XYZ file of C-alpha atoms in Angstrom:
694
model
C 34.411 -53.112 -73.688
C 35.879 -55.534 -71.277
C 37.699 -58.832 -71.938
C 35.842 -61.195 -69.682
C 32.130 -62.286 -69.082
C 29.845 -60.170 -67.795
C 29.585 -60.314 -64.039
C 32.568 -61.937 -63.562
C 34.607 -59.747 -61.106
C 38.432 -59.504 -60.904
C 39.737 -56.840 -58.848
C 43.504 -57.521 -59.087
C 43.980 -59.288 -55.625
C 45.056 -62.982 -55.697
C 42.184 -65.025 -54.506
C 39.488 -62.115 -54.940
C 37.552 -64.349 -57.254
C 36.839 -66.892 -54.479
C 34.562 -64.099 -52.710
C 31.928 -65.081 -55.500
C 31.451 -68.639 -54.075
C 29.287 -67.323 -51.016
C 27.490 -64.709 -53.079
C 23.901 -65.541 -53.784
C 23.085 -67.325 -57.245
C 26.847 -67.870 -58.006
C 28.426 -71.424 -58.182
C 31.694 -72.387 -58.896
C 31.875 -75.901 -60.531
C 34.958 -77.715 -61.098
C 35.391 -78.927 -65.044
C 37.230 -81.591 -66.268
C 40.930 -80.627 -67.184
C 40.533 -77.350 -65.213
C 42.027 -76.575 -61.753
C 39.746 -76.089 -58.798
C 41.009 -72.434 -58.305
C 39.070 -71.295 -61.666
C 35.505 -71.737 -60.875
C 32.897 -71.305 -63.827
C 30.629 -68.487 -63.497
C 27.166 -69.060 -64.387
C 25.507 -66.009 -65.298
C 22.034 -67.196 -65.847
C 21.677 -68.273 -62.327
C 22.699 -64.779 -60.784
C 19.534 -63.028 -59.477
C 18.609 -60.235 -61.346
C 17.663 -58.048 -58.215
C 21.457 -58.349 -57.207
C 23.295 -57.966 -60.494
C 23.155 -53.981 -59.763
C 24.828 -54.459 -56.523
C 27.282 -57.052 -56.999
C 27.917 -57.227 -60.813
C 31.085 -56.004 -62.624
C 30.004 -53.340 -65.094
C 31.259 -53.688 -68.731
C 31.955 -50.055 -69.145
C 33.458 -48.598 -65.502
C 33.635 -44.942 -65.294
C 36.521 -43.220 -63.029
C 36.966 -40.381 -61.021
C 40.409 -38.649 -60.945
C 42.014 -36.268 -58.164
C 44.806 -34.284 -60.330
C 46.667 -33.101 -57.250
C 49.716 -30.962 -56.993
C 52.012 -33.596 -55.456
C 50.210 -36.856 -55.983
C 47.065 -38.128 -58.387
C 44.682 -40.669 -57.434
C 41.926 -42.438 -59.330
C 39.036 -44.463 -58.256
C 36.821 -46.790 -60.327
C 33.047 -46.847 -60.394
C 31.078 -49.976 -61.326
C 27.887 -49.487 -59.321
C 26.936 -47.462 -56.064
C 28.174 -50.454 -53.861
C 31.473 -51.065 -56.064
C 33.612 -47.981 -56.098
C 37.578 -48.904 -55.595
C 40.788 -46.857 -55.304
C 42.953 -47.891 -58.274
C 46.719 -49.205 -57.095
C 49.401 -48.330 -59.676
C 51.678 -50.787 -61.037
C 53.687 -50.575 -57.872
C 50.772 -51.191 -55.984
C 50.642 -47.864 -54.420
C 47.335 -46.212 -54.202
C 48.503 -42.584 -55.038
C 50.952 -41.617 -57.855
C 53.449 -38.740 -57.651
C 52.430 -35.869 -59.864
C 55.853 -36.075 -61.681
C 56.856 -36.184 -65.501
C 60.266 -36.652 -66.734
C 61.888 -36.674 -70.187
C 64.859 -38.705 -70.585
C 67.925 -38.269 -73.015
C 66.918 -41.247 -74.927
C 63.635 -39.751 -75.929
C 61.607 -41.489 -73.241
C 58.806 -40.156 -71.113
C 58.427 -41.133 -67.342
C 55.231 -40.568 -65.259
C 54.645 -40.900 -61.537
C 57.267 -42.859 -59.270
C 59.710 -43.660 -61.964
C 59.665 -39.844 -63.104
C 60.202 -38.776 -59.460
C 63.396 -41.177 -58.979
C 64.736 -39.884 -62.323
C 64.169 -36.311 -61.131
C 66.671 -37.343 -58.097
C 69.687 -37.520 -60.359
C 68.455 -35.440 -63.303
C 66.300 -32.708 -61.725
C 66.394 -30.539 -64.670
C 64.474 -33.076 -66.747
C 61.804 -33.569 -64.180
C 58.465 -31.336 -64.030
C 56.299 -31.369 -61.191
C 53.848 -29.236 -59.114
C 52.319 -28.232 -62.453
C 48.972 -27.719 -61.041
C 50.184 -24.641 -59.493
C 50.603 -23.054 -62.848
C 47.723 -24.424 -64.683
C 46.062 -21.521 -66.399
C 48.215 -18.997 -65.180
C 50.494 -16.435 -67.048
C 54.359 -16.215 -66.766
C 54.126 -12.421 -65.182
C 51.775 -13.740 -62.361
C 53.409 -13.050 -59.043
C 52.852 -16.560 -57.914
C 54.495 -18.059 -61.112
C 57.500 -15.788 -60.544
C 57.970 -16.921 -57.037
C 57.599 -20.628 -57.692
C 59.895 -20.768 -60.661
C 62.715 -19.809 -58.279
C 62.578 -23.089 -56.581
C 61.893 -25.488 -59.361
C 65.036 -27.215 -61.138
C 63.277 -27.120 -64.636
C 63.049 -23.876 -66.605
C 59.972 -21.620 -66.831
C 59.437 -19.282 -69.685
C 57.019 -17.045 -71.155
C 55.036 -18.080 -74.511
C 54.292 -15.846 -77.467
C 51.121 -14.864 -75.441
C 52.479 -14.537 -72.132
C 51.494 -17.925 -71.089
C 53.832 -20.240 -68.954
C 56.088 -22.559 -70.810
C 57.958 -25.451 -69.080
C 61.511 -26.310 -70.606
C 63.622 -29.041 -70.243
C 66.924 -30.042 -71.930
C 66.162 -30.923 -75.604
C 67.112 -34.460 -76.923
C 66.970 -35.661 -80.424
C 63.407 -36.533 -81.653
C 61.462 -34.710 -79.087
C 60.851 -31.058 -78.170
C 62.091 -29.516 -75.109
C 59.152 -27.070 -74.540
C 55.716 -27.926 -72.946
C 52.605 -26.315 -71.842
C 51.271 -26.977 -68.219
C 48.258 -28.809 -69.842
C 50.610 -31.120 -71.717
C 52.233 -32.227 -68.197
C 48.687 -32.715 -66.769
C 47.508 -34.736 -69.712
C 50.368 -37.058 -69.220
C 49.390 -37.566 -65.686
C 45.646 -38.019 -66.671
C 46.416 -40.731 -69.371
C 48.655 -42.374 -66.764
C 45.428 -42.659 -64.407
C 43.432 -43.671 -67.324
C 45.783 -46.434 -68.405
C 46.220 -47.725 -64.921
C 42.408 -47.763 -64.130
C 41.858 -49.771 -67.497
C 44.663 -52.380 -66.506
C 42.982 -52.491 -63.118
C 39.501 -53.245 -64.441
C 40.836 -55.482 -67.234
C 38.920 -53.133 -69.799
C 40.133 -52.180 -73.127
C 39.046 -48.529 -72.704
C 37.752 -46.461 -70.058
C 36.814 -42.758 -71.229
C 34.333 -41.226 -68.939
C 35.607 -39.629 -66.149
C 35.155 -36.693 -63.666
C 38.100 -34.603 -62.887
C 38.366 -32.616 -59.616
C 39.927 -29.178 -59.454
C 40.372 -26.818 -56.345
C 37.239 -25.161 -55.618
C 38.998 -21.894 -55.975
C 40.215 -22.650 -59.321
C 39.422 -19.684 -61.944
C 37.911 -19.905 -65.406
C 41.510 -20.142 -67.041
C 42.577 -22.892 -64.661
C 39.296 -24.947 -65.293
C 39.653 -24.581 -68.974
C 43.359 -25.690 -68.919
C 42.263 -28.703 -66.768
C 39.329 -29.498 -69.302
C 41.860 -29.259 -72.191
C 44.037 -31.646 -70.367
C 41.580 -34.195 -70.061
C 40.567 -33.954 -73.509
C 44.150 -34.369 -74.569
C 44.492 -37.457 -72.452
C 41.664 -39.195 -74.298
C 39.086 -38.605 -71.628
C 35.624 -37.606 -72.075
C 35.257 -35.136 -69.144
C 31.724 -35.507 -67.604
C 32.411 -32.890 -65.118
C 35.108 -30.576 -63.480
C 34.002 -31.200 -59.924
C 35.583 -29.047 -56.882
C 37.767 -31.113 -54.502
C 35.923 -30.242 -51.525
C 32.403 -31.302 -53.047
C 33.851 -34.541 -53.998
C 35.142 -35.389 -50.409
C 31.821 -34.470 -49.372
C 30.080 -37.034 -51.722
C 32.464 -39.535 -50.567
C 31.534 -38.687 -46.904
C 27.730 -38.952 -47.742
C 28.226 -42.156 -49.835
C 29.918 -43.904 -46.770
C 28.321 -42.445 -43.868
C 24.703 -41.506 -44.869
C 23.612 -43.775 -47.680
C 20.992 -46.267 -46.164
C 21.084 -44.683 -42.777
C 17.502 -43.328 -42.599
C 16.508 -39.352 -42.926
C 19.967 -37.611 -41.893
C 20.195 -33.829 -42.449
C 23.439 -32.071 -41.731
C 25.848 -29.618 -42.689
C 29.522 -30.591 -43.001
C 32.707 -28.370 -43.619
C 35.215 -29.836 -45.706
C 38.901 -28.884 -45.129
C 40.969 -29.810 -48.147
C 44.517 -28.750 -47.721
C 46.707 -30.345 -50.284
C 50.087 -30.058 -51.959
C 49.569 -26.942 -53.372
C 45.915 -25.605 -52.952
C 43.528 -25.041 -50.052
C 39.729 -25.119 -50.080
C 36.941 -24.750 -47.481
C 33.497 -25.485 -48.175
C 30.188 -25.896 -46.434
C 27.691 -28.461 -47.780
C 24.371 -28.925 -46.497
C 23.219 -32.711 -46.828
C 19.456 -33.046 -46.999
C 17.327 -35.859 -47.023
C 14.680 -36.290 -49.500
C 11.883 -39.181 -50.187
C 12.963 -42.612 -49.598
C 16.834 -42.741 -49.481
C 17.407 -39.722 -51.837
C 20.086 -37.383 -50.610
C 20.950 -33.973 -52.083
C 24.386 -32.118 -51.520
C 24.090 -28.216 -51.877
C 27.260 -26.309 -51.327
C 26.773 -23.295 -49.406
C 29.849 -21.626 -49.624
C 33.490 -22.110 -50.932
C 36.483 -20.028 -49.876
C 39.926 -20.881 -50.524
C 43.591 -19.970 -51.892
C 44.522 -21.782 -55.021
C 48.189 -21.021 -54.027
C 48.490 -22.448 -50.542
C 49.257 -26.090 -49.685
C 51.958 -28.624 -48.248
C 54.414 -27.433 -50.979
C 54.594 -23.953 -49.056
C 55.024 -25.685 -45.923
C 58.052 -27.752 -47.275
C 59.521 -24.860 -48.663
C 59.866 -23.085 -45.188
C 61.395 -26.151 -43.805
C 63.598 -26.256 -46.922
C 64.967 -22.747 -46.372
C 65.432 -23.407 -42.705
C 67.665 -26.556 -43.403
C 69.432 -24.845 -46.234
C 70.466 -21.934 -43.919
C 71.323 -24.349 -41.043
C 73.678 -26.439 -43.303
C 75.194 -23.285 -45.037
C 76.168 -22.104 -41.453
C 77.680 -25.693 -40.466
C 79.929 -25.372 -43.803
C 80.817 -21.753 -42.931
C 78.899 -20.274 -45.853
C 80.188 -22.688 -48.526
C 77.698 -23.147 -51.464
C 76.684 -26.664 -51.122
C 73.837 -26.421 -53.437
C 76.353 -25.785 -56.410
C 75.701 -29.440 -57.273
C 72.101 -29.586 -58.717
C 71.355 -33.189 -57.389
C 71.821 -32.107 -53.748
C 68.633 -29.924 -53.793
C 66.088 -32.713 -54.735
C 67.731 -35.078 -52.095
C 67.368 -32.152 -49.339
C 63.817 -31.539 -50.462
C 62.866 -35.033 -49.920
C 64.751 -35.366 -46.662
C 62.572 -32.296 -45.408
C 59.491 -33.802 -46.685
C 60.378 -37.292 -45.012
C 60.943 -35.256 -41.512
C 57.377 -33.522 -42.110
C 55.830 -36.678 -42.514
C 57.629 -38.223 -39.645
C 56.468 -35.366 -37.416
C 52.880 -35.903 -38.641
C 52.838 -39.364 -36.975
C 51.428 -39.791 -33.434
C 53.815 -39.443 -30.672
C 56.507 -38.001 -32.648
C 57.988 -34.708 -31.522
C 61.541 -34.610 -33.081
C 62.929 -35.731 -36.835
C 66.375 -35.724 -38.245
C 67.014 -34.038 -41.435
C 70.056 -35.855 -43.081
C 72.095 -34.819 -46.170
C 74.970 -36.454 -47.668
C 77.550 -34.047 -48.732
C 81.091 -34.866 -49.939
C 82.536 -37.334 -47.329
C 80.213 -36.254 -44.380
C 76.677 -36.471 -43.324
C 74.792 -33.204 -42.651
C 72.384 -33.517 -39.881
C 69.591 -31.371 -38.631
C 67.129 -32.005 -35.940
C 63.715 -30.701 -36.758
C 61.042 -30.456 -33.575
C 57.259 -29.985 -34.101
C 57.374 -26.939 -32.194
C 59.780 -25.470 -34.818
C 57.739 -26.665 -37.845
C 54.709 -24.970 -36.319
C 56.694 -21.710 -35.377
C 57.975 -21.562 -39.223
C 54.556 -21.846 -40.620
C 52.436 -20.134 -37.781
C 51.288 -17.472 -40.404
C 49.916 -20.094 -43.010
C 48.175 -22.167 -40.540
C 46.630 -18.903 -39.107
C 45.596 -18.287 -42.485
C 43.733 -21.575 -43.054
C 41.485 -20.803 -39.968
C 40.765 -17.321 -41.289
C 39.436 -19.008 -44.335
C 37.556 -21.449 -42.366
C 35.807 -18.255 -40.482
C 35.162 -16.639 -43.829
C 33.370 -19.760 -45.293
C 31.134 -19.601 -42.399
C 30.196 -16.043 -42.544
C 29.519 -16.584 -46.379
C 27.286 -19.445 -45.473
C 25.706 -17.540 -42.925
C 26.180 -20.318 -40.150
C 27.976 -20.234 -36.964
C 30.502 -23.045 -36.075
C 27.894 -24.727 -33.734
C 25.855 -25.534 -36.821
C 28.508 -27.617 -38.341
C 27.765 -31.462 -37.569
C 31.208 -32.639 -39.031
C 34.572 -31.675 -40.344
C 35.658 -33.816 -43.181
C 39.321 -33.829 -44.002
C 40.816 -34.006 -47.487
C 44.392 -33.638 -48.634
C 47.730 -35.142 -47.122
C 48.618 -32.084 -45.427
C 45.561 -32.265 -42.985
C 47.795 -35.185 -41.184
C 50.034 -32.241 -39.892
C 48.910 -32.408 -36.003
C 48.631 -28.755 -35.640
C 45.953 -28.543 -38.560
C 43.875 -31.176 -36.738
C 44.539 -29.453 -33.261
C 43.299 -25.952 -34.535
C 40.075 -27.551 -35.878
C 39.417 -29.505 -32.721
C 39.870 -26.497 -30.728
C 37.851 -24.043 -32.846
C 34.746 -26.453 -33.482
C 35.239 -28.210 -29.865
C 35.176 -31.551 -31.544
C 37.814 -33.471 -33.509
C 37.407 -34.025 -37.172
C 36.367 -37.387 -38.562
C 38.723 -39.435 -40.219
C 36.651 -42.212 -42.005
C 38.637 -42.250 -45.411
C 42.143 -41.559 -46.306
C 42.608 -37.798 -47.143
C 44.792 -38.885 -50.006
C 41.962 -41.005 -51.496
C 38.782 -39.429 -50.339
C 38.632 -36.689 -53.374
C 38.994 -39.372 -56.000
C 36.439 -41.597 -54.465
C 33.756 -38.792 -54.454
C 34.743 -38.128 -57.868
C 33.968 -41.788 -59.009
C 30.716 -41.489 -57.335
C 29.849 -38.416 -59.461
C 31.015 -39.709 -62.462
C 28.694 -42.967 -61.696
C 25.785 -40.510 -60.970
C 26.318 -38.573 -64.455
C 27.133 -41.584 -66.685
C 25.333 -44.533 -65.239
C 22.479 -43.323 -63.001
C 20.148 -46.182 -64.094
C 22.894 -48.092 -61.920
C 22.221 -45.847 -58.852
C 18.618 -46.235 -58.417
C 18.781 -47.733 -54.970
C 20.343 -44.666 -53.366
C 19.525 -41.514 -55.381
C 22.080 -38.892 -54.971
C 22.248 -35.015 -56.534
C 25.042 -32.622 -55.996
C 24.935 -28.917 -56.520
C 28.153 -26.956 -56.539
C 28.541 -23.358 -56.563
C 30.778 -20.526 -58.017
C 33.925 -19.825 -56.173
C 34.505 -16.333 -57.338
C 32.074 -13.485 -58.776
C 31.895 -12.852 -62.447
C 30.911 -9.717 -64.280
C 31.987 -6.931 -66.493
C 33.680 -3.646 -66.291
C 31.904 -0.223 -66.356
C 33.003 3.383 -66.897
C 35.807 4.262 -64.224
C 36.929 0.529 -64.256
C 34.328 -0.347 -61.557
C 33.159 -4.223 -61.695
C 29.550 -4.841 -62.506
C 28.935 -8.253 -60.786
C 26.487 -10.324 -62.628
C 26.806 -13.644 -61.143
C 27.822 -13.359 -57.329
C 30.361 -15.790 -55.483
C 28.579 -18.902 -54.094
C 26.015 -18.729 -56.679
C 24.453 -22.391 -57.530
C 25.619 -23.833 -60.769
C 24.599 -23.505 -63.444
C 24.376 -19.839 -63.044
C 23.103 -16.791 -64.962
C 23.073 -13.088 -64.629
C 22.510 -10.274 -66.615
C 22.826 -6.300 -67.003
C 21.455 -3.596 -69.229
C 23.756 -0.792 -70.472
C 22.915 2.804 -71.631
C 24.968 4.556 -74.198
C 26.380 8.159 -73.982
C 25.628 10.741 -76.549
C 26.678 9.730 -80.098
C 28.181 6.586 -78.761
C 28.302 4.030 -81.661
C 30.031 1.124 -80.177
C 30.495 -0.925 -76.827
C 33.398 -2.688 -75.816
C 33.021 -4.546 -72.625
C 35.663 -6.502 -70.800
C 34.621 -9.536 -68.841
C 36.339 -10.349 -65.561
C 36.097 -12.733 -62.425
C 36.795 -11.718 -59.106
C 35.193 -10.036 -56.010
C 37.194 -6.498 -56.012
C 35.316 -3.354 -56.823
C 37.950 -2.280 -59.498
C 38.354 -4.172 -62.589
C 42.015 -4.166 -62.493
C 42.204 -6.013 -59.416
C 40.163 -8.839 -60.733
C 41.335 -11.303 -63.538
C 40.350 -10.359 -67.021
C 38.660 -13.107 -68.921
C 38.111 -11.724 -72.612
C 36.302 -8.990 -74.353
C 32.711 -8.541 -75.857
C 32.412 -5.798 -78.822
C 29.133 -4.715 -80.284
C 29.252 -1.839 -82.932
C 26.526 -0.068 -85.137
C 24.718 1.767 -82.788
C 22.982 4.873 -84.008
C 24.475 8.196 -82.656
C 22.136 10.055 -80.514
C 21.565 11.839 -77.168
C 22.070 9.837 -73.873
C 18.801 8.595 -72.457
C 17.694 6.454 -69.616
C 16.626 3.647 -72.378
C 18.865 0.717 -72.092
C 20.614 -0.207 -75.436
C 22.557 -3.383 -74.627
C 22.132 -6.207 -72.462
C 24.916 -8.372 -71.601
C 23.977 -12.171 -69.981
C 26.809 -14.297 -68.298
C 26.214 -17.992 -67.687
C 28.500 -20.244 -65.732
C 28.094 -23.642 -66.774
C 28.563 -26.898 -64.606
C 32.023 -26.930 -64.971
C 32.365 -23.588 -63.913
C 33.355 -22.302 -67.055
C 32.087 -18.927 -68.229
C 29.914 -18.216 -71.487
C 28.692 -14.571 -72.247
C 26.314 -12.955 -74.560
C 25.639 -9.347 -75.620
C 22.190 -8.433 -76.955
C 21.301 -5.288 -78.605
C 18.108 -3.571 -77.227
C 17.638 -0.169 -78.924
C 19.557 2.481 -81.131
C 20.635 -0.222 -83.611
C 19.191 -1.392 -86.794
C 19.371 -5.073 -85.859
C 17.532 -5.119 -82.708
C 17.818 -8.535 -81.045
C 21.297 -9.252 -82.614
C 23.333 -11.020 -80.426
C 27.264 -11.474 -80.059
C 28.173 -14.597 -78.196
C 31.521 -15.821 -76.691
C 33.020 -18.662 -74.723
C 36.271 -17.319 -73.268
C 39.264 -19.705 -74.210
C 42.453 -20.449 -72.445
C 44.656 -19.204 -75.537
C 42.703 -16.392 -77.013
C 40.812 -13.128 -76.097
C 42.544 -12.992 -72.670
C 44.264 -9.843 -71.171
C 47.656 -11.319 -69.876
C 47.392 -10.239 -66.184
C 45.850 -7.495 -63.756
C 47.209 -4.108 -63.962
C 49.932 -4.631 -61.654
C 51.010 -7.870 -62.869
C 49.795 -9.601 -59.541
C 47.337 -12.046 -58.696
C 45.009 -10.726 -55.905
C 42.303 -13.300 -56.264
C 43.496 -15.905 -54.060
C 42.604 -14.261 -50.798
C 40.509 -11.300 -50.092
C 41.823 -9.365 -47.095
C 39.883 -7.365 -44.526
C 41.814 -4.013 -45.873
C 40.766 -4.853 -49.384
C 37.030 -5.405 -48.521
C 37.087 -2.082 -46.553
C 38.608 -0.074 -49.546
C 35.848 -1.845 -51.802
C 33.002 -1.099 -49.796
C 33.879 2.582 -50.259
C 33.881 2.229 -53.870
C 30.794 0.280 -54.104
C 28.904 3.039 -52.123
C 30.452 5.626 -54.339
C 29.278 3.791 -57.442
C 25.493 3.613 -56.254
C 25.709 7.502 -55.774
C 27.446 8.138 -59.027
C 24.546 6.230 -60.933
C 21.710 8.076 -58.731
C 23.444 11.358 -59.822
C 23.860 10.031 -63.553
C 19.963 9.280 -63.883
C 19.076 12.483 -62.425
C 21.193 14.386 -64.759
C 19.747 12.675 -67.611
C 16.214 13.108 -66.267
C 16.461 16.925 -65.697
C 18.280 17.389 -69.084
C 15.231 15.651 -70.795
C 12.703 18.072 -68.888
C 14.877 21.264 -69.085
C 14.884 20.760 -73.000
C 11.059 20.296 -73.123
C 10.047 23.508 -70.692
C 12.897 25.619 -71.407
C 12.858 26.949 -67.781
C 15.641 27.647 -65.262
C 18.984 28.969 -66.677
C 20.611 28.248 -63.338
C 19.597 24.612 -63.815
C 20.863 24.695 -67.305
C 24.167 25.773 -65.899
C 24.342 23.342 -63.243
C 23.502 20.437 -65.500
C 26.301 21.397 -67.898
C 28.897 21.760 -65.014
C 27.860 18.305 -63.560
C 27.703 16.682 -66.764
C 31.196 17.794 -67.732
C 32.526 16.813 -64.229
C 30.888 13.158 -64.761
C 32.445 12.882 -68.258
C 35.811 13.998 -67.281
C 36.383 11.907 -64.296
C 39.259 9.292 -64.761
C 38.869 7.536 -61.396
C 35.755 7.249 -59.004
C 35.373 10.070 -56.558
C 34.077 9.943 -53.279
C 30.465 9.159 -52.092
C 30.276 12.399 -50.319
C 31.110 14.407 -53.367
C 28.448 12.381 -55.750
C 25.848 13.027 -52.803
C 26.654 16.723 -52.357
C 25.999 17.358 -56.313
C 23.007 15.095 -56.260
C 21.603 17.114 -53.284
C 22.272 20.427 -55.231
C 20.378 19.024 -58.478
C 17.626 17.687 -56.355
C 16.780 21.356 -55.118
C 15.956 22.107 -58.731
C 14.278 18.946 -59.278
C 11.911 19.759 -56.313
C 11.463 23.311 -57.163
C 10.327 21.802 -60.848
C 7.849 19.690 -59.121
C 6.262 22.357 -57.075
C 6.094 24.706 -60.061
C 4.287 22.005 -62.017
C 2.020 21.406 -58.856
C 1.361 24.934 -58.976
C 0.561 24.865 -62.684
C -1.716 21.969 -62.339
C -3.526 23.851 -59.577
C -4.074 27.022 -61.554
C -5.253 24.918 -64.542
C -7.940 23.199 -62.359
C -8.862 26.369 -60.762
C -9.409 28.200 -64.012
C -11.595 25.190 -65.387
C -13.483 25.411 -62.345
C -14.249 29.089 -62.828
C -15.317 28.520 -66.194
C -17.589 25.901 -65.100
C -19.266 28.128 -62.617
C -19.624 31.068 -65.115
């Protein structure tokens, strides 16, 4: 509840209340003893038809862009009243830094970043890159080498962040704890800006390519910050919604396909969104495809530049270890970032990286061409992902009407140049790329929490899954139940048969698009026991259903269908971050962030082999049943035993050709059996006919 009269709007800027004087139905009257600068608002004379558009809402909702480098929040009052929230310094974005001081203090944002310049080991940043990841993840091992704070492994293999301990406070934190501090800061800043006691309803954005664990970790951070998380929304979808709000609402019937290029501090996503017009002014935003890398962004570009500068200065100092002083690295990193920002300005092709060391100032001139050369492979990877998104959406680049930029790293001229060359038209820059995601999240928050306030311009949003979800099967082959780019919420199911005398089923849940489960991310396990022993048949005994909710979080159910005393029994689970999760893929690496052409070619062979294997499996069971009933064909019995033993003995999937060869040999017996049956039927028919004639 707010502390001011309803409909009285104060937005934090001096003199803003004067705007009300010229609005319909609002009169400012000077009262005795009052200054003329404080008009009285007569609510009863404010036209009801205009309240929705102009009135200050009693309970605003917020959208929060929880970024790798910066956070941004926007407050929604009604469909025409959405504003970016400035922090206490007047900055519209807040550094994603949290610092812990020796005197038991906790600093967030700009103050934390300043503290980290002199006390780097006490400051934690870029935590979004390790949200929901495990310590032995290759990306965590790579990143922890460059951070001044310590990263260790928790009891379950999860990431733990460590700062020097101080009396009265802990020295270890989960990534969710740091994110919760950032979200709480955004929440409190929005409350002060809106002059409200409490704001709880919020939409938090996440990279479209965030996996199940990362989304759950973000949800946990939001709850810990005291927020009612209405939705975890994909960042590029939020940017598309901001685009639609500013460019399409009340513009007539406009339908187009837009591509959102979201290159932030630590993550990269490309989404293709179709905007469709409905009756009146209705708009629907349907995400057609999402491709990305949750470990690619401006931080990687900074790291390349930092290593270049470090080597240059080391050569200047004849190999001297100038980084022995821990305070030097944060200063050098900031100098590198400042140079990158300078080179992103129009017309600037050269920038200086200056570092005070001892009594000298070390200087490196960095050119724009050098910046591009050092990061050429990263820029090329971005465009490869753009092409993959178009392929997944089954669209050509000519079908894209507009390219929308999101994320501060899209300011780099090379990025905009590549997009202009590829699409033949420059991307649009209608909103500050640092703010567009938060703005769109606020629009979504308003749609979810205050739909009655948006009646003038109805908007619907439909996101998609960023990866596939499924369960394992024999030989570790992935059974995909919900394919990538399925509209949310999404559901998929599969029926399983049992082997002979099998009394229990243990099914691992995975997310990913690789053919072999060890190459995907494990999420948890479903176990069903108590099946009745018996021979293998073609009858399905178990059904597994996977549901991905609107937040992109997985729920799974296993239902007993046969060979069990409790037919219809269900086992349900919602995989959580801290329990029921296998720590990593088989080789300890994270292969999900980008799906290479080589990996796809390898997987295509496995998918084809799996199809042939299942075909052979079903044929063997079918012929076994027929053989047991008619007791014919000793050669058939021999082949069935050999092939069945071979299938059961496999430890890894064989080639498609081997499965097809064995299938062809057995099919000869199946054909012979069919011919023999036809002959027998013909003989019986002929015998009946003779009997009738006699």
